[in-house]
Amino acid sequence: MIESPDLRFFAVLARAPSLAAAARMLNVSPPAVSQRLSLLEQRLGLRLLERGRGPLVLTADGEALLRRADGLLQDLALLHEDLQAQRQDISGPLRVIAPFGFGRLHIAPAIARLIADHPGITPDLLLSDDPFGASRQDNWDLIIHIGQLPNSSLTSKKLAPNRRFLLASPDYLDRSGRPQTPEDLKHHACGVIREDQADMTMWGFLGPDGQRHTTRINPAFSSNDGEVIKSWALAGLGIVQRSEWNVATELQDGRLQQVLPPYKMPDADIIALLNPRTLRTARVQRALDALTAYLTPPPWG
């Protein structure tokens, strides 16, 4: 019969580059690792690992066992967490993926408040310009997404409203004039942020007539970093589109001005996506509460 210590042992061994490395991770000797593996294989009547001098290679049976072991170990961890939560002892890892700028400015301090109330939670915040790409492995609890969702079956929760604007510096608008319609943008210097593999050159608007308008711009400048794009707009390079959370201060003090204000861009609300395996855990629910509280009302409002 296989038991949970066997599963934990094999999960460590299967991901180690060598028996020696596994021994160091398990704090035992390499012969002890080899002997325990042999005993496990004898009990199961299966060969789990190819023997050789190179990197460790799992057999087909070994790969199957690792997949089941990962799921079972995670289920055991969730069960332990649920039992602790009944005593109001909220603990466990919290893995959050968020965009760079928003993650630094708003998600990190919200998580800090969460940990102050629940020190047993151990946060792991991954900042990425491609949150969905960073979530390909199933080792996350929350993805913070800004804007319209791609096709997704994941459970989502809106954390805060967020508008998008077309913006430019007064200096640029004085030099180049103010566009009157979306078509006029083709004659202006426009900048884009390249992220999430999306087509950022097609700009869409809802006009004052209630009709939708689209314009494809030919970027005069681009970057994969939103702060760079904003700084170039502030320097007078041209027109950009940015989220309200990112430019509220510059709009208030006049360093940036709205372009085409009668034409509204699609909102880009702040959304949390939940991993179906952990969405009902106490730590994730407390995290959602903390994020909602921090963003209500929106700090940029």
PDB file of C-alpha atoms in Angstrom:
ATOM      1  CA  MET A   1       0.000   0.000   0.000  1.00  0.00           C
ATOM      2  CA  ILE A   2       1.313   3.444  -0.924  1.00  0.00           C
ATOM      3  CA  GLU A   3       1.138   6.193   1.698  1.00  0.00           C
ATOM      4  CA  SER A   4       1.440   9.987   1.656  1.00  0.00           C
ATOM      5  CA  PRO A   5       5.155   9.989   2.724  1.00  0.00           C
ATOM      6  CA  ASP A   6       5.853   7.793  -0.311  1.00  0.00           C
ATOM      7  CA  LEU A   7       4.065  10.282  -2.565  1.00  0.00           C
ATOM      8  CA  ARG A   8       6.023  13.206  -1.139  1.00  0.00           C
ATOM      9  CA  PHE A   9       9.289  11.295  -1.525  1.00  0.00           C
ATOM     10  CA  PHE A  10       8.570  10.423  -5.129  1.00  0.00           C
ATOM     11  CA  ALA A  11       7.412  13.965  -6.003  1.00  0.00           C
ATOM     12  CA  VAL A  12      10.752  15.326  -4.790  1.00  0.00           C
ATOM     13  CA  LEU A  13      12.762  12.591  -6.495  1.00  0.00           C
ATOM     14  CA  ALA A  14      10.937  12.907  -9.822  1.00  0.00           C
ATOM     15  CA  ARG A  15      11.788  16.618 -10.109  1.00  0.00           C
ATOM     16  CA  ALA A  16      15.394  16.352  -8.990  1.00  0.00           C
ATOM     17  CA  PRO A  17      18.154  16.420 -11.637  1.00  0.00           C
ATOM     18  CA  SER A  18      19.966  13.502  -9.982  1.00  0.00           C
ATOM     19  CA  LEU A  19      19.834  11.083  -7.068  1.00  0.00           C
ATOM     20  CA  ALA A  20      22.472  13.166  -5.308  1.00  0.00           C
ATOM     21  CA  ALA A  21      20.381  16.295  -5.709  1.00  0.00           C
ATOM     22  CA  ALA A  22      17.305  14.473  -4.407  1.00  0.00           C
ATOM     23  CA  ALA A  23      19.310  13.254  -1.417  1.00  0.00           C
ATOM     24  CA  ARG A  24      20.306  16.827  -0.584  1.00  0.00           C
ATOM     25  CA  MET A  25      16.704  18.000  -0.859  1.00  0.00           C
ATOM     26  CA  LEU A  26      15.517  15.144   1.375  1.00  0.00           C
ATOM     27  CA  ASN A  27      18.477  15.521   3.753  1.00  0.00           C
ATOM     28  CA  VAL A  28      19.519  11.876   3.437  1.00  0.00           C
ATOM     29  CA  SER A  29      22.329   9.987   1.699  1.00  0.00           C
ATOM     30  CA  PRO A  30      22.167   8.979  -1.999  1.00  0.00           C
ATOM     31  CA  PRO A  31      22.214   5.242  -1.081  1.00  0.00           C
ATOM     32  CA  ALA A  32      19.204   5.853   1.198  1.00  0.00           C
ATOM     33  CA  VAL A  33      17.314   7.462  -1.710  1.00  0.00           C
ATOM     34  CA  SER A  34      18.179   4.578  -4.026  1.00  0.00           C
ATOM     35  CA  GLN A  35      17.118   2.001  -1.436  1.00  0.00           C
ATOM     36  CA  ARG A  36      13.813   3.739  -0.713  1.00  0.00           C
ATOM     37  CA  LEU A  37      13.062   3.964  -4.444  1.00  0.00           C
ATOM     38  CA  SER A  38      13.744   0.249  -4.862  1.00  0.00           C
ATOM     39  CA  LEU A  39      11.451  -0.614  -1.955  1.00  0.00           C
ATOM     40  CA  LEU A  40       8.691   1.573  -3.397  1.00  0.00           C
ATOM     41  CA  GLU A  41       9.032  -0.098  -6.803  1.00  0.00           C
ATOM     42  CA  GLN A  42       8.922  -3.555  -5.207  1.00  0.00           C
ATOM     43  CA  ARG A  43       5.740  -2.730  -3.306  1.00  0.00           C
ATOM     44  CA  LEU A  44       4.049  -1.381  -6.422  1.00  0.00           C
ATOM     45  CA  GLY A  45       5.446  -3.992  -8.777  1.00  0.00           C
ATOM     46  CA  LEU A  46       6.382  -1.176 -11.185  1.00  0.00           C
ATOM     47  CA  ARG A  47       9.572   0.350 -12.539  1.00  0.00           C
ATOM     48  CA  LEU A  48       9.315   4.093 -11.879  1.00  0.00           C
ATOM     49  CA  LEU A  49      12.741   5.394 -12.898  1.00  0.00           C
ATOM     50  CA  GLU A  50      15.229   4.522 -15.630  1.00  0.00           C
ATOM     51  CA  ARG A  51      18.599   3.727 -14.116  1.00  0.00           C
ATOM     52  CA  GLY A  52      21.601   5.393 -15.692  1.00  0.00           C
ATOM     53  CA  ARG A  53      24.399   7.863 -15.182  1.00  0.00           C
ATOM     54  CA  GLY A  54      22.644  10.786 -16.845  1.00  0.00           C
ATOM     55  CA  PRO A  55      19.709  12.888 -15.623  1.00  0.00           C
ATOM     56  CA  LEU A  56      16.831  11.092 -13.929  1.00  0.00           C
ATOM     57  CA  VAL A  57      14.240   9.878 -16.432  1.00  0.00           C
ATOM     58  CA  LEU A  58      10.779   8.692 -15.410  1.00  0.00           C
ATOM     59  CA  THR A  59       9.195   5.639 -16.963  1.00  0.00           C
ATOM     60  CA  ALA A  60       5.616   5.868 -18.228  1.00  0.00           C
ATOM     61  CA  ASP A  61       4.479   4.378 -14.906  1.00  0.00           C
ATOM     62  CA  GLY A  62       6.607   6.927 -13.058  1.00  0.00           C
ATOM     63  CA  GLU A  63       5.015   9.811 -14.976  1.00  0.00           C
ATOM     64  CA  ALA A  64       1.547   8.456 -14.197  1.00  0.00           C
ATOM     65  CA  LEU A  65       2.395   8.148 -10.515  1.00  0.00           C
ATOM     66  CA  LEU A  66       3.769  11.709 -10.417  1.00  0.00           C
ATOM     67  CA  ARG A  67       0.566  13.128 -11.917  1.00  0.00           C
ATOM     68  CA  ARG A  68      -1.593  11.317  -9.377  1.00  0.00           C
ATOM     69  CA  ALA A  69       0.796  12.128  -6.526  1.00  0.00           C
ATOM     70  CA  ASP A  70       0.644  15.853  -7.279  1.00  0.00           C
ATOM     71  CA  GLY A  71      -3.148  15.841  -7.217  1.00  0.00           C
ATOM     72  CA  LEU A  72      -3.411  13.763  -4.067  1.00  0.00           C
ATOM     73  CA  LEU A  73      -0.823  15.814  -2.189  1.00  0.00           C
ATOM     74  CA  GLN A  74      -2.582  19.028  -3.131  1.00  0.00           C
ATOM     75  CA  ASP A  75      -5.913  17.577  -1.979  1.00  0.00           C
ATOM     76  CA  LEU A  76      -4.354  16.616   1.358  1.00  0.00           C
ATOM     77  CA  ALA A  77      -2.924  20.122   1.743  1.00  0.00           C
ATOM     78  CA  LEU A  78      -6.343  21.645   1.021  1.00  0.00           C
ATOM     79  CA  LEU A  79      -8.001  19.324   3.545  1.00  0.00           C
ATOM     80  CA  HIS A  80      -5.476  20.356   6.213  1.00  0.00           C
ATOM     81  CA  GLU A  81      -6.070  24.005   5.330  1.00  0.00           C
ATOM     82  CA  ASP A  82      -9.859  23.628   5.587  1.00  0.00           C
ATOM     83  CA  LEU A  83      -9.547  22.059   9.034  1.00  0.00           C
ATOM     84  CA  GLN A  84      -7.301  24.904  10.183  1.00  0.00           C
ATOM     85  CA  ALA A  85      -9.716  27.474   8.765  1.00  0.00           C
ATOM     86  CA  GLN A  86     -12.498  26.084  10.962  1.00  0.00           C
ATOM     87  CA  ARG A  87     -10.385  27.274  13.894  1.00  0.00           C
ATOM     88  CA  GLN A  88      -9.900  30.655  12.156  1.00  0.00           C
ATOM     89  CA  ASP A  89      -6.264  29.685  11.629  1.00  0.00           C
ATOM     90  CA  ILE A  90      -5.905  30.802   7.993  1.00  0.00           C
ATOM     91  CA  SER A  91      -2.628  29.614   6.514  1.00  0.00           C
ATOM     92  CA  GLY A  92      -0.975  28.185   3.439  1.00  0.00           C
ATOM     93  CA  PRO A  93       0.672  29.423   0.253  1.00  0.00           C
ATOM     94  CA  LEU A  94      -0.982  32.161  -1.798  1.00  0.00           C
ATOM     95  CA  ARG A  95       0.303  32.375  -5.370  1.00  0.00           C
ATOM     96  CA  VAL A  96      -0.783  35.505  -7.239  1.00  0.00           C
ATOM     97  CA  ILE A  97       0.116  36.554 -10.800  1.00  0.00           C
ATOM     98  CA  ALA A  98      -0.345  40.221 -11.727  1.00  0.00           C
ATOM     99  CA  PRO A  99       0.809  42.783 -14.311  1.00  0.00           C
ATOM    100  CA  PHE A 100       4.053  44.603 -13.466  1.00  0.00           C
ATOM    101  CA  GLY A 101       2.882  48.161 -12.807  1.00  0.00           C
ATOM    102  CA  PHE A 102      -0.468  47.434 -11.208  1.00  0.00           C
ATOM    103  CA  GLY A 103       1.010  44.580  -9.206  1.00  0.00           C
ATOM    104  CA  ARG A 104       3.718  46.776  -7.704  1.00  0.00           C
ATOM    105  CA  LEU A 105       1.449  49.739  -6.996  1.00  0.00           C
ATOM    106  CA  HIS A 106      -1.725  48.067  -5.722  1.00  0.00           C
ATOM    107  CA  ILE A 107      -1.555  44.269  -5.390  1.00  0.00           C
ATOM    108  CA  ALA A 108       1.621  44.179  -3.293  1.00  0.00           C
ATOM    109  CA  PRO A 109       0.348  46.591  -0.613  1.00  0.00           C
ATOM    110  CA  ALA A 110      -3.043  44.848  -0.528  1.00  0.00           C
ATOM    111  CA  ILE A 111      -1.300  41.537   0.125  1.00  0.00           C
ATOM    112  CA  ALA A 112       0.819  43.173   2.828  1.00  0.00           C
ATOM    113  CA  ARG A 113      -2.393  44.148   4.648  1.00  0.00           C
ATOM    114  CA  LEU A 114      -3.682  40.589   4.247  1.00  0.00           C
ATOM    115  CA  ILE A 115      -0.548  39.116   5.824  1.00  0.00           C
ATOM    116  CA  ALA A 116      -0.755  41.556   8.718  1.00  0.00           C
ATOM    117  CA  ASP A 117      -4.143  40.016   9.567  1.00  0.00           C
ATOM    118  CA  HIS A 118      -3.235  36.418   8.638  1.00  0.00           C
ATOM    119  CA  PRO A 119       0.496  35.857   9.181  1.00  0.00           C
ATOM    120  CA  GLY A 120       0.115  32.141   8.462  1.00  0.00           C
ATOM    121  CA  ILE A 121      -0.421  32.881   4.762  1.00  0.00           C
ATOM    122  CA  THR A 122       2.795  32.773   2.725  1.00  0.00           C
ATOM    123  CA  PRO A 123       2.441  34.973  -0.378  1.00  0.00           C
ATOM    124  CA  ASP A 124       4.217  34.462  -3.689  1.00  0.00           C
ATOM    125  CA  LEU A 125       3.567  37.372  -6.083  1.00  0.00           C
ATOM    126  CA  LEU A 126       4.706  36.872  -9.674  1.00  0.00           C
ATOM    127  CA  LEU A 127       4.719  40.046 -11.788  1.00  0.00           C
ATOM    128  CA  SER A 128       4.549  39.474 -15.521  1.00  0.00           C
ATOM    129  CA  ASP A 129       3.680  41.411 -18.675  1.00  0.00           C
ATOM    130  CA  ASP A 130       1.870  38.215 -19.762  1.00  0.00           C
ATOM    131  CA  PRO A 131      -0.083  36.935 -16.721  1.00  0.00           C
ATOM    132  CA  PHE A 132      -1.917  34.273 -18.732  1.00  0.00           C
ATOM    133  CA  GLY A 133       1.335  32.971 -20.178  1.00  0.00           C
ATOM    134  CA  ALA A 134       2.847  32.849 -16.698  1.00  0.00           C
ATOM    135  CA  SER A 135      -0.097  30.721 -15.501  1.00  0.00           C
ATOM    136  CA  ARG A 136       0.403  27.776 -17.854  1.00  0.00           C
ATOM    137  CA  GLN A 137       1.413  25.589 -14.932  1.00  0.00           C
ATOM    138  CA  ASP A 138      -1.381  24.948 -12.453  1.00  0.00           C
ATOM    139  CA  ASN A 139       0.546  26.382  -9.499  1.00  0.00           C
ATOM    140  CA  TRP A 140      -1.357  29.633  -8.942  1.00  0.00           C
ATOM    141  CA  ASP A 141      -4.368  30.778  -6.949  1.00  0.00           C
ATOM    142  CA  LEU A 142      -5.254  34.185  -8.425  1.00  0.00           C
ATOM    143  CA  ILE A 143      -4.529  35.965 -11.703  1.00  0.00           C
ATOM    144  CA  ILE A 144      -5.082  39.717 -11.710  1.00  0.00           C
ATOM    145  CA  HIS A 145      -6.251  40.773 -15.175  1.00  0.00           C
ATOM    146  CA  ILE A 146      -6.910  44.269 -16.527  1.00  0.00           C
ATOM    147  CA  GLY A 147      -9.310  44.682 -19.410  1.00  0.00           C
ATOM    148  CA  GLN A 148     -11.703  42.497 -21.330  1.00  0.00           C
ATOM    149  CA  LEU A 149     -11.285  38.790 -20.659  1.00  0.00           C
ATOM    150  CA  PRO A 150     -10.166  36.415 -23.369  1.00  0.00           C
ATOM    151  CA  ASN A 151     -12.306  33.332 -23.780  1.00  0.00           C
ATOM    152  CA  SER A 152     -11.976  31.674 -20.397  1.00  0.00           C
ATOM    153  CA  SER A 153     -13.946  29.161 -18.373  1.00  0.00           C
ATOM    154  CA  LEU A 154     -12.313  30.364 -15.146  1.00  0.00           C
ATOM    155  CA  THR A 155     -14.389  31.872 -12.356  1.00  0.00           C
ATOM    156  CA  SER A 156     -13.813  35.623 -12.189  1.00  0.00           C
ATOM    157  CA  LYS A 157     -14.545  38.455  -9.761  1.00  0.00           C
ATOM    158  CA  LYS A 158     -14.526  42.162 -10.595  1.00  0.00           C
ATOM    159  CA  LEU A 159     -12.322  43.995  -8.100  1.00  0.00           C
ATOM    160  CA  ALA A 160     -12.611  47.584  -9.340  1.00  0.00           C
ATOM    161  CA  PRO A 161     -13.835  49.660 -12.288  1.00  0.00           C
ATOM    162  CA  ASN A 162     -11.192  51.157 -14.543  1.00  0.00           C
ATOM    163  CA  ARG A 163     -11.609  53.394 -17.588  1.00  0.00           C
ATOM    164  CA  ARG A 164      -9.224  53.836 -20.500  1.00  0.00           C
ATOM    165  CA  PHE A 165      -8.355  57.122 -22.152  1.00  0.00           C
ATOM    166  CA  LEU A 166      -6.537  58.489 -25.159  1.00  0.00           C
ATOM    167  CA  LEU A 167      -3.949  60.945 -23.855  1.00  0.00           C
ATOM    168  CA  ALA A 168      -1.244  63.339 -24.947  1.00  0.00           C
ATOM    169  CA  SER A 169       0.763  66.151 -23.414  1.00  0.00           C
ATOM    170  CA  PRO A 170      -0.382  69.757 -23.902  1.00  0.00           C
ATOM    171  CA  ASP A 171       2.907  70.408 -25.714  1.00  0.00           C
ATOM    172  CA  TYR A 172       2.213  67.714 -28.321  1.00  0.00           C
ATOM    173  CA  LEU A 173      -1.371  68.894 -28.848  1.00  0.00           C
ATOM    174  CA  ASP A 174      -0.238  72.508 -29.248  1.00  0.00           C
ATOM    175  CA  ARG A 175       2.299  71.437 -31.881  1.00  0.00           C
ATOM    176  CA  SER A 176       0.230  68.864 -33.765  1.00  0.00           C
ATOM    177  CA  GLY A 177      -3.366  69.896 -33.195  1.00  0.00           C
ATOM    178  CA  ARG A 178      -6.225  67.978 -31.645  1.00  0.00           C
ATOM    179  CA  PRO A 179      -7.829  65.088 -33.524  1.00  0.00           C
ATOM    180  CA  GLN A 180     -11.563  65.523 -34.022  1.00  0.00           C
ATOM    181  CA  THR A 181     -12.448  61.974 -35.114  1.00  0.00           C
ATOM    182  CA  PRO A 182     -10.778  58.573 -34.771  1.00  0.00           C
ATOM    183  CA  GLU A 183      -9.765  58.741 -38.443  1.00  0.00           C
ATOM    184  CA  ASP A 184      -7.615  61.793 -37.641  1.00  0.00           C
ATOM    185  CA  LEU A 185      -5.358  59.544 -35.534  1.00  0.00           C
ATOM    186  CA  LYS A 186      -3.816  58.186 -38.741  1.00  0.00           C
ATOM    187  CA  HIS A 187      -2.129  61.584 -39.155  1.00  0.00           C
ATOM    188  CA  HIS A 188      -0.754  61.701 -35.610  1.00  0.00           C
ATOM    189  CA  ALA A 189       2.165  60.100 -33.801  1.00  0.00           C
ATOM    190  CA  CYS A 190       0.652  57.293 -31.716  1.00  0.00           C
ATOM    191  CA  GLY A 191       2.361  54.938 -29.291  1.00  0.00           C
ATOM    192  CA  VAL A 192       1.404  51.413 -28.232  1.00  0.00           C
ATOM    193  CA  ILE A 193       2.340  49.009 -25.487  1.00  0.00           C
ATOM    194  CA  ARG A 194       2.972  45.517 -26.803  1.00  0.00           C
ATOM    195  CA  GLU A 195       1.742  42.910 -24.323  1.00  0.00           C
ATOM    196  CA  ASP A 196      -0.232  39.663 -24.086  1.00  0.00           C
ATOM    197  CA  GLN A 197       0.434  38.937 -27.785  1.00  0.00           C
ATOM    198  CA  ALA A 198      -2.557  41.169 -28.600  1.00  0.00           C
ATOM    199  CA  ASP A 199      -3.017  43.387 -31.657  1.00  0.00           C
ATOM    200  CA  MET A 200      -2.582  46.822 -30.102  1.00  0.00           C
ATOM    201  CA  THR A 201      -2.749  48.773 -33.373  1.00  0.00           C
ATOM    202  CA  MET A 202      -6.535  48.488 -33.803  1.00  0.00           C
ATOM    203  CA  TRP A 203      -8.155  51.126 -31.593  1.00  0.00           C
ATOM    204  CA  GLY A 204     -11.898  50.959 -30.939  1.00  0.00           C
ATOM    205  CA  PHE A 205     -14.306  53.620 -29.653  1.00  0.00           C
ATOM    206  CA  LEU A 206     -17.961  54.197 -28.883  1.00  0.00           C
ATOM    207  CA  GLY A 207     -18.857  57.465 -30.557  1.00  0.00           C
ATOM    208  CA  PRO A 208     -21.204  60.200 -29.356  1.00  0.00           C
ATOM    209  CA  ASP A 209     -23.687  58.913 -31.947  1.00  0.00           C
ATOM    210  CA  GLY A 210     -23.764  55.535 -30.191  1.00  0.00           C
ATOM    211  CA  GLN A 211     -21.947  53.862 -33.088  1.00  0.00           C
ATOM    212  CA  ARG A 212     -18.740  51.857 -32.803  1.00  0.00           C
ATOM    213  CA  HIS A 213     -15.670  53.175 -34.594  1.00  0.00           C
ATOM    214  CA  THR A 214     -12.349  51.448 -35.235  1.00  0.00           C
ATOM    215  CA  THR A 215      -9.084  52.864 -36.530  1.00  0.00           C
ATOM    216  CA  ARG A 216      -5.844  51.066 -37.277  1.00  0.00           C
ATOM    217  CA  ILE A 217      -2.897  53.235 -36.343  1.00  0.00           C
ATOM    218  CA  ASN A 218       0.691  52.958 -37.522  1.00  0.00           C
ATOM    219  CA  PRO A 219       2.706  53.231 -34.286  1.00  0.00           C
ATOM    220  CA  ALA A 220       5.344  55.935 -34.153  1.00  0.00           C
ATOM    221  CA  PHE A 221       6.756  54.393 -30.947  1.00  0.00           C
ATOM    222  CA  SER A 222       6.164  51.273 -28.881  1.00  0.00           C
ATOM    223  CA  SER A 223       7.383  49.418 -25.804  1.00  0.00           C
ATOM    224  CA  ASN A 224       6.472  46.374 -23.742  1.00  0.00           C
ATOM    225  CA  ASP A 225       6.440  48.568 -20.601  1.00  0.00           C
ATOM    226  CA  GLY A 226       3.502  50.830 -19.818  1.00  0.00           C
ATOM    227  CA  GLU A 227       5.575  53.230 -17.735  1.00  0.00           C
ATOM    228  CA  VAL A 228       7.871  53.827 -20.712  1.00  0.00           C
ATOM    229  CA  ILE A 229       4.897  54.606 -22.959  1.00  0.00           C
ATOM    230  CA  LYS A 230       3.491  57.020 -20.378  1.00  0.00           C
ATOM    231  CA  SER A 231       6.850  58.746 -19.960  1.00  0.00           C
ATOM    232  CA  TRP A 232       7.125  59.222 -23.722  1.00  0.00           C
ATOM    233  CA  ALA A 233       3.641  60.730 -23.823  1.00  0.00           C
ATOM    234  CA  LEU A 234       4.628  63.095 -20.996  1.00  0.00           C
ATOM    235  CA  ALA A 235       7.722  64.022 -23.029  1.00  0.00           C
ATOM    236  CA  GLY A 236       5.500  65.054 -25.944  1.00  0.00           C
ATOM    237  CA  LEU A 237       6.170  62.176 -28.342  1.00  0.00           C
ATOM    238  CA  GLY A 238       2.521  61.603 -29.189  1.00  0.00           C
ATOM    239  CA  ILE A 239      -0.846  60.058 -28.308  1.00  0.00           C
ATOM    240  CA  VAL A 240      -1.216  56.909 -26.196  1.00  0.00           C
ATOM    241  CA  GLN A 241      -3.993  54.941 -24.545  1.00  0.00           C
ATOM    242  CA  ARG A 242      -3.622  54.215 -20.844  1.00  0.00           C
ATOM    243  CA  SER A 243      -5.749  53.027 -17.940  1.00  0.00           C
ATOM    244  CA  GLU A 244      -7.224  55.456 -15.438  1.00  0.00           C
ATOM    245  CA  TRP A 245      -5.371  53.789 -12.560  1.00  0.00           C
ATOM    246  CA  ASN A 246      -2.080  54.620 -14.266  1.00  0.00           C
ATOM    247  CA  VAL A 247      -2.684  58.249 -15.307  1.00  0.00           C
ATOM    248  CA  ALA A 248      -5.195  59.719 -12.828  1.00  0.00           C
ATOM    249  CA  THR A 249      -2.538  61.941 -11.231  1.00  0.00           C
ATOM    250  CA  GLU A 250      -1.224  63.245 -14.553  1.00  0.00           C
ATOM    251  CA  LEU A 251      -4.776  64.026 -15.719  1.00  0.00           C
ATOM    252  CA  GLN A 252      -5.522  65.910 -12.528  1.00  0.00           C
ATOM    253  CA  ASP A 253      -2.410  68.071 -12.689  1.00  0.00           C
ATOM    254  CA  GLY A 254      -2.733  68.708 -16.435  1.00  0.00           C
ATOM    255  CA  ARG A 255       0.493  67.067 -17.574  1.00  0.00           C
ATOM    256  CA  LEU A 256      -1.656  64.816 -19.770  1.00  0.00           C
ATOM    257  CA  GLN A 257      -4.910  65.730 -21.453  1.00  0.00           C
ATOM    258  CA  GLN A 258      -7.689  63.609 -22.895  1.00  0.00           C
ATOM    259  CA  VAL A 259      -7.813  63.232 -26.664  1.00  0.00           C
ATOM    260  CA  LEU A 260     -11.172  62.691 -28.429  1.00  0.00           C
ATOM    261  CA  PRO A 261     -13.162  62.900 -25.144  1.00  0.00           C
ATOM    262  CA  PRO A 262     -16.534  62.389 -26.916  1.00  0.00           C
ATOM    263  CA  TYR A 263     -15.302  58.972 -28.086  1.00  0.00           C
ATOM    264  CA  LYS A 264     -15.192  56.423 -25.281  1.00  0.00           C
ATOM    265  CA  MET A 265     -12.737  53.539 -25.211  1.00  0.00           C
ATOM    266  CA  PRO A 266     -13.832  50.145 -23.776  1.00  0.00           C
ATOM    267  CA  ASP A 267     -13.476  49.932 -20.011  1.00  0.00           C
ATOM    268  CA  ALA A 268     -10.601  47.860 -18.636  1.00  0.00           C
ATOM    269  CA  ASP A 269     -11.924  46.687 -15.267  1.00  0.00           C
ATOM    270  CA  ILE A 270      -9.648  45.055 -12.696  1.00  0.00           C
ATOM    271  CA  ILE A 271     -10.583  41.369 -12.512  1.00  0.00           C
ATOM    272  CA  ALA A 272      -9.411  38.433 -10.401  1.00  0.00           C
ATOM    273  CA  LEU A 273      -9.427  34.984 -12.012  1.00  0.00           C
ATOM    274  CA  LEU A 274      -9.581  32.006  -9.647  1.00  0.00           C
ATOM    275  CA  ASN A 275      -8.007  28.590  -9.927  1.00  0.00           C
ATOM    276  CA  PRO A 276     -10.837  26.030  -9.686  1.00  0.00           C
ATOM    277  CA  ARG A 277      -8.727  23.825  -7.402  1.00  0.00           C
ATOM    278  CA  THR A 278      -8.292  26.464  -4.697  1.00  0.00           C
ATOM    279  CA  LEU A 279     -11.045  29.043  -5.221  1.00  0.00           C
ATOM    280  CA  ARG A 280     -13.039  27.887  -2.179  1.00  0.00           C
ATOM    281  CA  THR A 281     -10.119  27.801   0.239  1.00  0.00           C
ATOM    282  CA  ALA A 282     -10.140  30.214   3.150  1.00  0.00           C
ATOM    283  CA  ARG A 283      -6.836  31.837   2.138  1.00  0.00           C
ATOM    284  CA  VAL A 284      -8.105  32.652  -1.360  1.00  0.00           C
ATOM    285  CA  GLN A 285     -11.396  34.014  -0.033  1.00  0.00           C
ATOM    286  CA  ARG A 286      -9.520  36.185   2.473  1.00  0.00           C
ATOM    287  CA  ALA A 287      -7.259  37.383  -0.327  1.00  0.00           C
ATOM    288  CA  LEU A 288     -10.273  38.391  -2.425  1.00  0.00           C
ATOM    289  CA  ASP A 289     -11.711  40.234   0.576  1.00  0.00           C
ATOM    290  CA  ALA A 290      -8.419  42.066   1.109  1.00  0.00           C
ATOM    291  CA  LEU A 291      -8.065  43.033  -2.553  1.00  0.00           C
ATOM    292  CA  THR A 292     -11.679  44.229  -2.742  1.00  0.00           C
ATOM    293  CA  ALA A 293     -11.293  46.291   0.429  1.00  0.00           C
ATOM    294  CA  TYR A 294      -8.044  47.870  -0.801  1.00  0.00           C
ATOM    295  CA  LEU A 295      -9.576  48.779  -4.179  1.00  0.00           C
ATOM    296  CA  THR A 296     -12.920  50.079  -2.796  1.00  0.00           C
ATOM    297  CA  PRO A 297     -13.155  52.905  -3.572  1.00  0.00           C
ATOM    298  CA  PRO A 298     -10.483  52.760  -6.285  1.00  0.00           C
ATOM    299  CA  PRO A 299      -7.335  54.558  -5.050  1.00  0.00           C
ATOM    300  CA  TRP A 300      -7.144  56.383  -8.377  1.00  0.00           C
ATOM    301  CA  GLY A 301     -10.727  57.709  -8.206  1.00  0.00           C
TER     302      GLY A 301
END
